[in-house]
């Protein structure tokens, strides 16, 4: 057969000579090989390959596959790995718009022949001893997006679908030594229209490549159909094994053991169902797996292959419109997870998976959606072992073909109901199903993501149901096209508000409800999660959701200033791009948990443990407040000395001095034990640096007047209200530019017990826009190196504070490394905070009745607002301290239009206040 380039633009050609998809098992020659952890029937081709990059097909070395080809212009590349992360081509991030939008006018299935990069790969090898004399196949576990394969000068095959294996039989062409495997990988093909996921656009051999040998009789595929009968103690196992080769007289033996290596079954099998008693059901709480060992004997009784696989027994079903696992209603405390590593992109390894699983377990996450493609097989093993429920999602997203700039316009949507696209999308469903069907953790098959709806996706759903009635089928896209509502077994939506979910569930629907994406964790987000969790107890048919998403997608690179930084869309000079919209994780790109994670951990915990947490916090806060009040009452009073100058009023006490300035409208000096703490006089705090969610709902535009007021507050005079040896009280008044009639009063009271008390009140006026916050801010004269506070742990906001643990905590002032700097570091319900300088000297701020919120950051709100990357923030040698009596929530319903929930907004028409004391 002669390969043809026209296959790239023909959606009916997606596999030429590709082997049928099969289960993800590993065959070994013996049990000893299993114990040693390596199969002599496999040979890895990972590592260094010869490589040539071409900007378009016409420029490629078209004859490089010939055995006499001149390779002098070839360099090297690492497999697995993305071409773009190894010095070739253009890194690009885009969300819904296709990457060529505005540069090439294309419609499905076209590609731009002048801008379709090609990677030409070549690997020379000798066969390992264990593979010689047998049938030999090659497996490409992930190739993005289309590949042509040659072996020793002969064309082998062609395949598409970046995220499921493409395998080919090399037997007619393979030699024991001196083999040459050649692969062309095309970045664009008709498949590009089906792989428009919200991610960085890469190409190349980004998952492992290996050879495997087939003995004279070979286990091609297994399906260990493990079911759980009613009563949850009887297992039903139907082992379906497909052989190829010399199958006459061959037999398969199954030994099934439990965790104590007790054999539940130890006989030859013929495909009949086996009934097993005293089975322990598999679930998140008890992920019990049983070890199956299949041994293949040839007609002479010789062992040809040994195959291990772990399985669990569980029953997943729809009962009276409710999804049930082992007879009980299931709740998905889930997260969406892209495969990602900031060095390697999607070419992750096992250590990345183990790190993610540790985060899942630590934070009560019980479910994952493989957005929006099948993941590496090892991840499924870990989910089986750890009881993580899976929505396994087909590699399909054609978002840009039906939604343009947020408007539904499906005139040229693919696959839609177009017959020429049907086989290729059903093949994607089949490839995922066949590979993953043995994994206990997979409860739901998903037809893909954000591809509208039509007869082609309906055909995918029909395939899943016909082949696997023991699982349910998911597809959110029917929400956009109700004519195909039958595709999905459950009502699945993205970013639906709690009110819209209640509206659906109050109508007594037939289908249960899940959020396949919710709590869009872009930047400083995840506020309001409580409103979703509250639906679980209120509605039986509300069954949880999947946070978007697990990890920020960002890449380490060297910027224009020579700094090694995490880059996001646009940092690689690519256009079109969606900039930092890929930064939505509950962990940063380096795997560090974001501050919001404690909220996930709390709300994904059991109601019983949440109640214990709440009771602890309440009691701890009450005891702490009582102790603070008692300590204050015991402080001795010492007379104050007042000095009135022409422009200042000085107050001295035991070990401290406060200097009030008339012209500056506030204290310009606060000295304690010889250390100066103030850079300039404190001011009303009206502004916080905009969060991604703020920007998404246009809050900064609506509240812009407060940013100006935060910098250019109007000074309206002062009054000395009291002046004695026991108390000095000075009032300053401020106006708000742009908000006529709004005023702030700031009252400073120097107390004889050795404290400076601050009371500030904002007086609202009709028509004033919503506030980001209200309180008092000041900068320290020297940087604070550590803060120690009594209050809730971590970073908390009004709509994201239940997960905090009340107690004593500490941290250095820092800016959270969101891809774009934004407000961060707030600590709600604080009773006391101690600021420490490098020389060890401290200043303590504490409540005077009610707790406050505070932040201690190395930069001001304005500096943070102006920065596009963390490295752009200046080092000022000061720390910005903000003490708030009122703060806006961060929100999290989405990051593009929805405001924070009503209870967490601050009316500019109402009064707000803050009060605290600085202990001197």
JSON list of N, CA and C in Angstrom, two decimals, residues 71 77 79 92 103 138 158 259 265 337 387 410 433 501 518 530 555 709 777 804 828 846-847:
[
{"chain": "A", "resi": 71, "resn": "UNK", "atom": "N", "xyz": [20.49, 11.06, 6.19]},
{"chain": "A", "resi": 71, "resn": "UNK", "atom": "CA", "xyz": [20.01, 11.60, 7.47]},
{"chain": "A", "resi": 71, "resn": "UNK", "atom": "C", "xyz": [20.96, 12.63, 8.06]},
{"chain": "A", "resi": 77, "resn": "UNK", "atom": "N", "xyz": [15.74, 13.97, 19.23]},
{"chain": "A", "resi": 77, "resn": "UNK", "atom": "CA", "xyz": [14.62, 14.38, 20.06]},
{"chain": "A", "resi": 77, "resn": "UNK", "atom": "C", "xyz": [14.36, 13.27, 21.06]},
{"chain": "A", "resi": 79, "resn": "UNK", "atom": "N", "xyz": [11.85, 10.87, 23.17]},
{"chain": "A", "resi": 79, "resn": "UNK", "atom": "CA", "xyz": [10.52, 10.24, 23.18]},
{"chain": "A", "resi": 79, "resn": "UNK", "atom": "C", "xyz": [10.38, 9.48, 24.49]},
{"chain": "A", "resi": 92, "resn": "UNK", "atom": "N", "xyz": [1.73, 26.97, 21.74]},
{"chain": "A", "resi": 92, "resn": "UNK", "atom": "CA", "xyz": [0.51, 27.77, 21.64]},
{"chain": "A", "resi": 92, "resn": "UNK", "atom": "C", "xyz": [-0.54, 27.25, 22.61]},
{"chain": "A", "resi": 103, "resn": "UNK", "atom": "N", "xyz": [-5.83, 33.38, 10.72]},
{"chain": "A", "resi": 103, "resn": "UNK", "atom": "CA", "xyz": [-4.64, 33.28, 9.87]},
{"chain": "A", "resi": 103, "resn": "UNK", "atom": "C", "xyz": [-4.91, 32.43, 8.63]},
{"chain": "A", "resi": 138, "resn": "UNK", "atom": "N", "xyz": [4.31, -2.95, 17.18]},
{"chain": "A", "resi": 138, "resn": "UNK", "atom": "CA", "xyz": [4.74, -1.70, 17.80]},
{"chain": "A", "resi": 138, "resn": "UNK", "atom": "C", "xyz": [3.52, -0.98, 18.34]},
{"chain": "A", "resi": 158, "resn": "UNK", "atom": "N", "xyz": [-1.17, 3.87, 9.18]},
{"chain": "A", "resi": 158, "resn": "UNK", "atom": "CA", "xyz": [-1.54, 5.26, 9.48]},
{"chain": "A", "resi": 158, "resn": "UNK", "atom": "C", "xyz": [-2.59, 5.26, 10.57]},
{"chain": "A", "resi": 259, "resn": "UNK", "atom": "N", "xyz": [-6.53, -10.39, 49.00]},
{"chain": "A", "resi": 259, "resn": "UNK", "atom": "CA", "xyz": [-5.36, -9.70, 49.52]},
{"chain": "A", "resi": 259, "resn": "UNK", "atom": "C", "xyz": [-4.48, -10.54, 50.41]},
{"chain": "A", "resi": 265, "resn": "UNK", "atom": "N", "xyz": [-10.68, -18.92, 43.24]},
{"chain": "A", "resi": 265, "resn": "UNK", "atom": "CA", "xyz": [-10.93, -19.71, 42.03]},
{"chain": "A", "resi": 265, "resn": "UNK", "atom": "C", "xyz": [-9.58, -20.09, 41.46]},
{"chain": "A", "resi": 337, "resn": "UNK", "atom": "N", "xyz": [-9.19, 16.49, 35.61]},
{"chain": "A", "resi": 337, "resn": "UNK", "atom": "CA", "xyz": [-7.73, 16.43, 35.61]},
{"chain": "A", "resi": 337, "resn": "UNK", "atom": "C", "xyz": [-7.17, 16.29, 34.20]},
{"chain": "A", "resi": 387, "resn": "UNK", "atom": "N", "xyz": [-9.65, 3.68, 45.00]},
{"chain": "A", "resi": 387, "resn": "UNK", "atom": "CA", "xyz": [-11.08, 3.91, 45.09]},
{"chain": "A", "resi": 387, "resn": "UNK", "atom": "C", "xyz": [-11.52, 5.26, 44.55]},
{"chain": "A", "resi": 410, "resn": "UNK", "atom": "N", "xyz": [-24.02, 26.61, 15.49]},
{"chain": "A", "resi": 410, "resn": "UNK", "atom": "CA", "xyz": [-23.51, 25.31, 15.05]},
{"chain": "A", "resi": 410, "resn": "UNK", "atom": "C", "xyz": [-23.64, 25.04, 13.56]},
{"chain": "A", "resi": 433, "resn": "UNK", "atom": "N", "xyz": [-12.98, 2.41, 25.15]},
{"chain": "A", "resi": 433, "resn": "UNK", "atom": "CA", "xyz": [-13.70, 1.33, 25.82]},
{"chain": "A", "resi": 433, "resn": "UNK", "atom": "C", "xyz": [-12.85, 0.07, 25.88]},
{"chain": "A", "resi": 501, "resn": "UNK", "atom": "N", "xyz": [-29.73, 24.98, 39.43]},
{"chain": "A", "resi": 501, "resn": "UNK", "atom": "CA", "xyz": [-29.80, 23.55, 39.78]},
{"chain": "A", "resi": 501, "resn": "UNK", "atom": "C", "xyz": [-31.06, 23.28, 40.59]},
{"chain": "A", "resi": 518, "resn": "UNK", "atom": "N", "xyz": [-17.48, 22.46, 37.72]},
{"chain": "A", "resi": 518, "resn": "UNK", "atom": "CA", "xyz": [-17.99, 23.55, 38.57]},
{"chain": "A", "resi": 518, "resn": "UNK", "atom": "C", "xyz": [-16.84, 24.08, 39.40]},
{"chain": "A", "resi": 530, "resn": "UNK", "atom": "N", "xyz": [-20.00, 26.08, 49.44]},
{"chain": "A", "resi": 530, "resn": "UNK", "atom": "CA", "xyz": [-21.03, 25.65, 50.39]},
{"chain": "A", "resi": 530, "resn": "UNK", "atom": "C", "xyz": [-22.41, 25.57, 49.73]},
{"chain": "A", "resi": 555, "resn": "UNK", "atom": "N", "xyz": [4.01, 26.63, 31.76]},
{"chain": "A", "resi": 555, "resn": "UNK", "atom": "CA", "xyz": [5.27, 26.00, 31.39]},
{"chain": "A", "resi": 555, "resn": "UNK", "atom": "C", "xyz": [6.46, 26.83, 31.87]},
{"chain": "A", "resi": 709, "resn": "UNK", "atom": "N", "xyz": [-10.16, 56.07, 44.56]},
{"chain": "A", "resi": 709, "resn": "UNK", "atom": "CA", "xyz": [-10.30, 56.54, 45.94]},
{"chain": "A", "resi": 709, "resn": "UNK", "atom": "C", "xyz": [-9.25, 55.95, 46.85]},
{"chain": "A", "resi": 777, "resn": "UNK", "atom": "N", "xyz": [-5.30, 50.55, 55.83]},
{"chain": "A", "resi": 777, "resn": "UNK", "atom": "CA", "xyz": [-4.07, 49.99, 55.28]},
{"chain": "A", "resi": 777, "resn": "UNK", "atom": "C", "xyz": [-2.90, 50.89, 55.63]},
{"chain": "A", "resi": 804, "resn": "UNK", "atom": "N", "xyz": [-10.86, 26.59, 57.14]},
{"chain": "A", "resi": 804, "resn": "UNK", "atom": "CA", "xyz": [-9.78, 27.02, 58.01]},
{"chain": "A", "resi": 804, "resn": "UNK", "atom": "C", "xyz": [-9.90, 26.41, 59.40]},
{"chain": "A", "resi": 828, "resn": "UNK", "atom": "N", "xyz": [-9.42, 35.66, 57.41]},
{"chain": "A", "resi": 828, "resn": "UNK", "atom": "CA", "xyz": [-10.67, 36.03, 58.07]},
{"chain": "A", "resi": 828, "resn": "UNK", "atom": "C", "xyz": [-10.65, 35.62, 59.55]},
{"chain": "A", "resi": 846, "resn": "UNK", "atom": "N", "xyz": [-4.57, 43.45, 67.57]},
{"chain": "A", "resi": 846, "resn": "UNK", "atom": "CA", "xyz": [-5.55, 42.53, 68.10]},
{"chain": "A", "resi": 846, "resn": "UNK", "atom": "C", "xyz": [-6.95, 43.13, 68.08]},
{"chain": "A", "resi": 847, "resn": "UNK", "atom": "N", "xyz": [-7.92, 42.27, 68.18]},
{"chain": "A", "resi": 847, "resn": "UNK", "atom": "CA", "xyz": [-9.32, 42.68, 68.12]},
{"chain": "A", "resi": 847, "resn": "UNK", "atom": "C", "xyz": [-9.71, 43.48, 69.36]}
]
